[in-house]
CSV table of C-alpha atoms in Angstrom, one decimal:
chain,number,residue,atom,x,y,z
O,1,MET,CA,-1.8,2.5,-10.8
O,2,SER,CA,0.9,1.0,-9.8
O,3,ALA,CA,0.9,-1.3,-7.2
O,4,HIS,CA,2.4,0.3,-4.3
O,5,CYS,CA,1.3,1.6,-0.4
O,6,GLN,CA,1.1,4.8,0.5
O,7,LEU,CA,1.8,4.6,4.3
O,8,THR,CA,4.6,1.5,4.3
O,9,ASP,CA,5.8,2.0,0.1
O,10,ALA,CA,5.4,-1.5,-0.5
O,11,ARG,CA,6.3,-2.2,-4.4
O,12,PRO,CA,6.8,-5.5,-6.3
O,13,GLY,CA,9.1,-7.7,-5.6
O,14,PHE,CA,10.8,-8.8,-9.2
O,15,GLY,CA,12.1,-12.7,-9.5
O,16,ASN,CA,12.0,-15.9,-11.2
O,17,ASN,CA,9.4,-18.5,-12.3
O,18,ILE,CA,11.0,-22.6,-11.8
O,19,SER,CA,9.4,-25.0,-13.7
O,20,PRO,CA,10.7,-28.3,-13.3
O,21,SER,CA,13.3,-28.8,-15.9
O,22,HIS,CA,14.8,-25.1,-14.3
O,23,ARG,CA,13.9,-22.8,-17.3
O,24,ARG,CA,13.5,-19.9,-15.4
O,25,THR,CA,11.3,-16.4,-17.1
O,26,SER,CA,10.1,-13.2,-14.9
O,27,ARG,CA,8.2,-13.0,-12.8
O,28,ARG,CA,6.3,-10.0,-10.2
O,29,PHE,CA,5.4,-10.3,-6.7
O,30,ASP,CA,3.1,-7.6,-6.5
O,31,PRO,CA,2.1,-6.5,-2.7
O,32,ASN,CA,-1.8,-6.9,-1.8
O,33,ILE,CA,-2.9,-3.3,-2.2
O,34,GLN,CA,-7.0,-2.5,-1.7
O,35,ARG,CA,-8.8,0.8,-2.0
O,36,LYS,CA,-9.5,1.9,1.8
O,37,ARG,CA,-12.0,5.0,2.4
O,38,TYR,CA,-11.4,6.6,5.8
O,39,TRP,CA,-12.6,9.3,8.1
O,40,LEU,CA,-10.5,12.2,9.5
O,41,PRO,CA,-11.8,13.8,12.0
O,42,SER,CA,-9.8,16.3,12.2
O,43,GLU,CA,-10.0,17.4,8.3
O,44,GLY,CA,-14.2,16.6,8.7
O,45,ARG,CA,-14.2,14.6,6.1
O,46,ASN,CA,-13.7,11.1,4.3
O,47,ILE,CA,-9.7,10.8,1.7
O,48,ARG,CA,-9.4,7.4,0.4
O,49,LEU,CA,-6.0,5.5,0.4
O,50,THR,CA,-3.8,2.9,-1.1
O,51,LEU,CA,-3.0,0.2,1.4
O,52,GLY,CA,-1.7,-2.7,1.8
O,53,ALA,CA,-2.8,-4.9,3.5
O,54,LYS,CA,-0.4,-4.9,6.8
O,55,ALA,CA,-0.6,-0.7,7.0
O,56,ILE,CA,-4.5,-1.1,7.1
O,57,LYS,CA,-3.5,-3.3,10.3
O,58,THR,CA,-1.4,-0.7,11.5
O,59,ILE,CA,-3.6,2.0,10.9
O,60,ASP,CA,-5.8,0.1,13.0
O,61,THR,CA,-3.2,0.3,15.7
O,62,ILE,CA,-1.3,3.6,14.9
O,63,GLY,CA,-5.2,5.4,14.4
O,64,ILE,CA,-5.8,7.8,11.5
O,65,GLU,CA,-4.4,10.6,12.2
O,66,ALA,CA,-0.8,9.5,12.9
O,67,ALA,CA,-1.2,7.6,9.8
O,68,VAL,CA,-1.8,10.0,7.4
O,69,ALA,CA,1.1,11.8,9.5
O,70,ARG,CA,3.2,9.5,8.4
O,71,ILE,CA,1.9,10.1,5.1
O,72,ARG,CA,2.5,13.9,4.6
O,73,ALA,CA,6.3,13.5,6.4
O,74,ARG,CA,6.7,11.8,2.9
O,75,GLY,CA,6.2,14.2,0.7
O,76,VAL,CA,2.8,12.9,-0.4
O,77,LYS,CA,0.1,14.1,-0.6
O,78,VAL,CA,-3.6,13.2,1.2
């Protein structure tokens, strides 16, 4: 499973570790991805989404129905 959010489309960023001697090595900044299950009342079923922590807070604000509409508008199957 790749580390990306279905709602915000947050993906890993890439950069460098810098040692005290200033040598650089590659590193990866992963988003805080969680698997979360929601009840979707309009369809009468549970859905499981892969979300970042920020997206979970967004769903708490806008609601699951609006969030699923945004995900489907981007062409992602839910």
